[in-house]
Coordinates of C-alpha atoms and ligand atoms in Angstrom, one line a residue:
M1 CA 53.0 -1.3 -8.6
I2 CA 56.5 0.0 -9.3
Y3 CA 58.8 -1.3 -6.7
N4 CA 61.5 0.8 -4.9
Q5 CA 59.5 4.0 -4.7
W6 CA 58.1 6.4 -2.1
Y7 CA 54.3 6.5 -2.3
V8 CA 52.0 9.0 -0.9
I9 CA 49.6 6.7 1.0
L10 CA 47.6 9.0 3.4
E11 CA 47.0 12.5 4.6
S12 CA 48.7 13.4 7.9
K13 CA 45.5 14.4 9.6
E14 CA 44.0 10.9 9.1
L15 CA 46.5 9.4 11.4
K16 CA 45.6 10.5 14.9
K17 CA 47.6 10.3 18.0
Q18 CA 46.9 7.2 20.3
K19 CA 44.7 5.6 17.6
P20 CA 46.1 3.0 15.2
L21 CA 44.8 3.1 11.7
R22 CA 44.3 0.0 9.3
V23 CA 44.6 0.9 5.6
K24 CA 45.1 -1.4 2.5
R25 CA 47.8 -0.3 0.1
F26 CA 49.7 -2.3 -2.4
G27 CA 47.3 -5.2 -1.8
E28 CA 48.6 -5.4 1.7
E29 CA 46.9 -4.7 5.0
L30 CA 48.9 -2.2 6.9
S31 CA 48.7 -0.9 10.5
L32 CA 49.8 2.7 11.2
W33 CA 50.1 4.6 14.5
R34 CA 52.1 7.6 15.9
D35 CA 55.0 7.0 18.3
Y36 CA 55.5 9.2 21.4
T37 CA 57.2 11.8 19.2
G38 CA 54.4 11.8 16.8
N39 CA 56.3 10.0 14.0
A40 CA 54.2 7.8 11.8
C41 CA 55.1 4.1 12.1
C42 CA 53.8 1.4 9.6
I43 CA 53.9 -2.4 9.9
A44 CA 52.0 -5.3 8.4
D45 CA 48.5 -5.5 10.1
K46 CA 48.8 -9.1 11.2
C47 CA 50.2 -10.3 14.6
C48 CA 52.9 -12.8 14.2
H49 CA 51.5 -14.7 17.3
R50 CA 48.0 -15.7 16.3
G51 CA 47.1 -13.5 13.3
V52 CA 44.8 -10.8 14.6
S53 CA 44.6 -7.4 13.3
L54 CA 47.2 -5.1 15.1
S55 CA 45.3 -1.9 14.2
C56 CA 42.6 -3.1 16.6
G57 CA 45.1 -2.7 19.4
S58 CA 46.3 0.3 21.3
V59 CA 49.3 2.6 21.4
V60 CA 51.4 2.0 24.5
N61 CA 54.5 4.0 25.3
G62 CA 54.8 4.8 21.6
K63 CA 54.5 1.1 20.7
L64 CA 51.7 -0.9 19.1
E65 CA 50.1 -3.5 21.5
C66 CA 48.2 -6.3 20.1
P67 CA 44.6 -6.5 21.3
F68 CA 44.7 -10.3 21.8
H69 CA 47.7 -11.2 24.1
G70 CA 49.4 -7.8 24.4
F71 CA 52.5 -8.4 22.4
L72 CA 54.3 -5.0 21.9
Y73 CA 55.6 -4.0 18.4
D74 CA 58.1 -1.3 17.7
K75 CA 58.2 0.7 14.4
T76 CA 60.7 -1.9 12.9
G77 CA 57.9 -4.6 13.3
R78 CA 59.9 -6.4 16.1
V79 CA 58.1 -7.7 19.1
T80 CA 59.9 -6.0 22.1
T81 CA 57.7 -7.6 24.9
I82 CA 55.6 -10.8 25.4
P83 CA 53.7 -10.2 28.5
A84 CA 53.0 -13.8 29.2
N85 CA 56.6 -14.7 29.2
G86 CA 57.3 -11.8 31.6
K87 CA 59.1 -8.5 30.9
N88 CA 62.4 -9.9 31.9
S89 CA 62.5 -12.7 29.2
P90 CA 64.2 -12.2 25.9
V91 CA 62.0 -12.1 22.8
P92 CA 63.0 -14.6 20.1
E93 CA 64.2 -13.0 16.8
I94 CA 61.5 -14.5 14.7
M95 CA 58.8 -12.5 16.6
K96 CA 58.4 -9.9 14.0
V97 CA 56.3 -8.6 11.1
K98 CA 57.2 -6.6 8.0
S99 CA 57.8 -3.0 8.5
Y100 CA 57.7 0.1 6.1
R101 CA 59.8 3.3 6.4
T102 CA 57.7 6.5 6.5
F103 CA 58.2 10.1 5.6
E104 CA 55.9 12.8 6.5
D105 CA 55.6 16.4 5.2
Y106 CA 53.3 18.7 3.3
G107 CA 50.4 17.2 5.1
F108 CA 51.0 13.8 3.7
I109 CA 52.5 10.5 4.7
W110 CA 54.6 8.5 2.3
I111 CA 55.9 4.9 2.7
W112 CA 58.8 3.4 1.0
W113 CA 57.6 0.3 -1.0
G114 CA 60.8 -1.5 -1.8
D115 CA 64.2 -2.6 -0.4
E116 CA 65.4 -0.7 2.6
E117 CA 68.9 -0.4 1.2
K118 CA 67.6 1.3 -2.0
I119 CA 66.3 4.3 -0.2
N120 CA 68.7 7.1 -1.1
E121 CA 66.6 10.4 -0.6
P122 CA 63.3 11.5 0.8
P123 CA 60.3 11.7 -1.6
F124 CA 59.9 14.4 -4.1
F125 CA 57.2 16.9 -3.7
F126 CA 56.3 20.1 -5.6
K127 CA 58.0 22.2 -2.9
E128 CA 56.6 25.5 -4.2
L129 CA 53.2 24.4 -2.9
Q130 CA 54.5 25.1 0.6
E131 CA 53.5 28.8 0.1
F132 CA 50.0 27.9 -0.8
S133 CA 47.0 27.1 1.4
Y134 CA 44.7 24.1 0.5
S135 CA 41.6 22.1 0.9
T136 CA 41.6 18.4 0.3
F137 CA 39.0 16.0 -1.1
K138 CA 39.5 12.1 -0.8
D139 CA 37.7 9.7 -3.2
D140 CA 37.8 5.9 -3.7
W141 CA 37.9 4.7 -7.3
N142 CA 37.3 1.1 -8.4
I143 CA 40.2 1.1 -10.9
H144 CA 43.9 0.5 -10.8
Y145 CA 45.9 3.6 -10.0
S146 CA 47.6 3.6 -13.4
R147 CA 44.3 4.3 -15.0
A148 CA 43.5 7.0 -12.7
I149 CA 46.9 8.6 -13.4
E150 CA 46.3 8.2 -17.1
N151 CA 43.0 10.1 -16.9
Q152 CA 44.9 13.2 -15.6
L153 CA 47.4 12.8 -18.4
D154 CA 44.7 12.7 -21.0
V155 CA 44.2 15.9 -23.0
V156 CA 41.8 14.3 -25.6
H157 CA 39.0 13.8 -23.1
L158 CA 38.5 17.3 -22.1
P159 CA 35.6 18.3 -24.6
F160 CA 33.8 15.2 -24.0
V161 CA 34.0 14.3 -20.3
H162 CA 34.1 17.9 -19.2
K163 CA 31.7 19.5 -21.7
T164 CA 29.9 21.5 -19.1
T165 CA 33.1 22.5 -17.1
I166 CA 36.8 22.8 -18.0
G167 CA 36.1 21.3 -21.4
R168 CA 33.7 24.0 -22.6
G169 CA 34.2 25.4 -26.1
N170 CA 34.3 22.3 -28.3
K171 CA 38.1 22.3 -28.7
T172 CA 38.2 18.8 -30.0
L173 CA 41.2 19.0 -32.2
V174 CA 44.4 18.3 -30.3
N175 CA 47.8 19.9 -31.3
G176 CA 50.7 18.0 -30.1
P177 CA 50.7 17.6 -27.1
V178 CA 54.2 18.5 -26.3
V179 CA 55.7 16.1 -23.6
K180 CA 58.9 16.7 -21.8
R181 CA 60.2 14.1 -19.4
E182 CA 63.2 14.7 -17.0
N183 CA 63.8 11.6 -15.0
E184 CA 60.7 11.0 -13.1
L185 CA 59.0 14.3 -13.9
I186 CA 56.6 14.6 -16.9
T187 CA 55.6 17.9 -18.1
F188 CA 53.0 18.2 -20.8
Y189 CA 51.7 21.3 -22.6
V190 CA 48.0 21.5 -23.8
N191 CA 47.1 23.1 -27.2
N192 CA 43.5 22.0 -28.0
I193 CA 41.5 24.1 -30.5
V194 CA 38.2 24.2 -32.3
D195 CA 38.2 22.0 -35.4
D196 CA 37.3 24.1 -38.4
G197 CA 37.2 21.0 -40.6
K198 CA 40.2 22.1 -42.6
T199 CA 43.1 22.0 -40.1
I200 CA 45.3 19.0 -39.4
P201 CA 46.6 19.0 -35.9
L202 CA 50.3 20.2 -35.4
K203 CA 52.7 17.5 -34.5
P204 CA 54.5 18.0 -31.2
D205 CA 57.8 19.2 -32.8
E206 CA 55.9 21.9 -34.9
I207 CA 54.7 23.6 -31.7
K208 CA 57.5 26.0 -31.2
D209 CA 56.2 28.3 -28.5
Y210 CA 55.0 25.5 -26.3
K211 CA 56.5 27.0 -23.1
S212 CA 53.8 29.7 -23.3
L213 CA 50.9 27.0 -23.2
F214 CA 48.9 25.7 -20.3
Y215 CA 50.7 22.9 -18.7
L216 CA 50.5 20.1 -16.1
Q217 CA 53.1 17.8 -14.4
F218 CA 53.3 14.3 -13.1
Y219 CA 55.9 12.9 -10.9
Y220 CA 56.3 9.0 -10.6
P221 CA 55.0 7.0 -9.0
N222 CA 51.9 8.9 -8.0
I223 CA 51.7 12.8 -7.8
W224 CA 50.5 15.3 -10.2
Q225 CA 49.7 19.0 -10.4
N226 CA 47.8 21.3 -12.8
F227 CA 49.2 24.7 -13.3
I228 CA 46.0 26.8 -13.4
S229 CA 47.9 29.9 -12.8
D230 CA 50.9 31.1 -10.7
K231 CA 48.7 31.3 -7.7
I232 CA 46.4 28.5 -8.2
R233 CA 47.1 24.7 -8.6
V234 CA 45.1 21.5 -8.5
F235 CA 47.1 18.7 -7.1
A236 CA 46.4 15.0 -7.0
A237 CA 48.0 11.9 -5.3
F238 CA 46.9 8.5 -6.7
V239 CA 47.3 6.0 -3.9
P240 CA 47.4 2.2 -4.9
V241 CA 44.9 0.1 -2.7
D242 CA 45.2 -3.1 -4.8
D243 CA 45.0 -4.1 -8.4
E244 CA 41.5 -2.8 -8.8
N245 CA 41.1 0.1 -6.4
T246 CA 42.8 3.5 -5.8
V247 CA 42.3 6.3 -3.3
I248 CA 42.6 9.7 -4.9
Y249 CA 43.5 12.8 -2.9
I250 CA 42.7 15.9 -4.7
R251 CA 43.9 19.3 -3.2
Y252 CA 43.0 22.7 -4.4
Y253 CA 46.0 25.0 -3.6
Q254 CA 45.9 28.8 -3.9
K255 CA 47.9 31.8 -2.7
L256 CA 45.7 34.6 -4.0
I257 CA 43.8 35.1 -0.7
K258 CA 45.4 35.0 2.7
I259 CA 42.8 36.6 5.0
P260 CA 41.5 33.6 7.2
L261 CA 37.9 33.3 6.6
L262 CA 38.1 34.5 3.0
K263 CA 40.8 31.9 2.4
Q264 CA 38.8 29.1 3.8
L265 CA 35.8 30.1 1.5
M266 CA 37.9 30.3 -1.5
N267 CA 39.5 26.8 -0.7
Y268 CA 36.1 25.4 -0.1
I269 CA 34.7 26.6 -3.5
G270 CA 37.9 25.4 -5.2
K271 CA 37.4 22.1 -3.7
I272 CA 33.7 21.8 -4.7
V273 CA 34.7 22.7 -8.3
S274 CA 37.4 20.0 -8.2
V275 CA 35.0 17.5 -6.9
V276 CA 32.5 18.2 -9.8
I277 CA 35.3 17.8 -12.4
L278 CA 36.6 14.7 -10.7
R279 CA 33.2 13.0 -10.6
Q280 CA 32.9 13.7 -14.4
D281 CA 36.1 11.7 -14.9
K282 CA 35.2 9.0 -12.4
R283 CA 31.9 8.1 -14.1
V284 CA 33.9 7.2 -17.3
V285 CA 37.4 6.0 -16.0
V286 CA 36.0 3.2 -13.7
T287 CA 34.3 1.6 -16.6
Q288 CA 37.8 1.1 -18.4
L289 CA 39.0 -2.4 -19.2
P290 CA 41.4 -3.8 -18.3
K291 CA 41.4 -2.1 -15.0
K292 CA 45.1 -1.8 -14.9
S293 CA 47.1 0.0 -17.7
G294 CA 50.0 -1.6 -19.4
M295 CA 52.1 -1.6 -22.7
K296 CA 50.3 -4.4 -24.4
I297 CA 46.6 -4.2 -23.6
G298 CA 45.1 -4.1 -27.0
E299 CA 44.4 -0.3 -27.2
H300 CA 44.8 1.8 -30.4
L301 CA 46.3 5.0 -29.2
I302 CA 46.5 8.3 -31.1
M303 CA 48.9 11.3 -31.4
G304 CA 47.0 13.1 -28.6
D305 CA 47.7 10.3 -26.2
K306 CA 51.4 11.1 -26.2
P307 CA 51.5 11.9 -22.3
I308 CA 50.0 8.5 -21.7
I309 CA 52.4 6.7 -24.1
E310 CA 55.2 8.5 -22.3
Y311 CA 53.8 7.5 -18.9
R312 CA 53.5 4.0 -19.9
K313 CA 56.9 3.6 -21.4
H314 CA 58.7 5.0 -18.4
R315 CA 56.6 3.1 -16.0
Q316 CA 57.6 0.0 -17.7
E317 CA 61.2 0.8 -17.5
L318 CA 60.9 1.6 -13.9
I319 CA 59.1 -1.8 -13.3
Q320 CA 61.8 -3.6 -15.2
N321 CA 64.7 -1.8 -13.3
N322 CA 63.1 -2.5 -9.9
E323 CA 62.4 -6.2 -9.8
I324 CA 60.1 -7.3 -6.9
P325 CA 61.5 -10.0 -4.7
S326 CA 59.5 -13.3 -5.2
H327 CA 57.6 -13.1 -1.9
N328 CA 56.1 -9.8 -3.1
A329 CA 55.6 -11.0 -6.7
E330 CA 51.7 -11.1 -6.5
N331 CA 51.9 -7.2 -6.6
S332 CA 54.1 -7.1 -9.6
E333 CA 52.4 -4.2 -11.3
Ligands
FES1 S1 47.5 -12.7 18.5 FE1 48.7 -10.9 18.9 S2 49.6 -11.2 20.8 FE2 48.4 -13.1 20.4
FE2_2 FE1 39.3 14.8 -16.6

């Protein structure tokens, strides 16, 4: 995983009031709950007293109470009360677990996976989506999140994996694609055509009118959107669980229809279509080896893989520029 980043880790509605939640992210077991103002809190899911899972406990006055001996944790991971020692006794400094800064908006919860002092701004989101309504589908994939992301940057697979859906028409010849990266935002333009047997694909710099083409965007470390039209988007968040597992949140966004029941119906249909397409991807992508992508993994890439090449290159730069402290080194990619 890339260190020092905000990662979408959960949908807001999954974290209920008064009910702690255990999730695995970045190979770590985490415990989340909402404090009395409703803010999402996130700490390591292992009590520093005798190691039980804190998420089996309860929320008491906005804090998380361990189910075993009732130690109370605040959102910074510090124990504030040890009942057996009496409310009046001070709590030793060492009584604490790791905590994570959270951010919540757009129906998602992010956590900062990195050094606290490196946080300089809230996470990026495709803000225009605020005007859209949406439906969500959540899916577990047995593959590293980098592979799941690369699949959504892959313009070559469309006529094969999605023959019966979005890849209809046998457009196997891939012009370009044109790939533009501005800091952490990659935009890539798709120009696939039917192969007449005589044409050689255009190189990216030979496509002059690329801005009129269909395009998609990825923002590091883990969100993506597909511009179906001005009023319809498909969004995805690729949430790292561990080195071999990812949770994918797919959202169908639209602002074509605003009438309540019709809107729900359209969002539901949009979701079902997205699920069908995603399942076509999943069947193939989870078979990829190695399960984690990287710069030197023995693959022979082609011109059409340009968005994937750009993703790998910049991912590598971000990993190198954000060194993980040694106690976290097992999650180095
Ligand atoms: S194990 Fe958590 S309070 Fe004892
Ligand atoms: Fe696909």
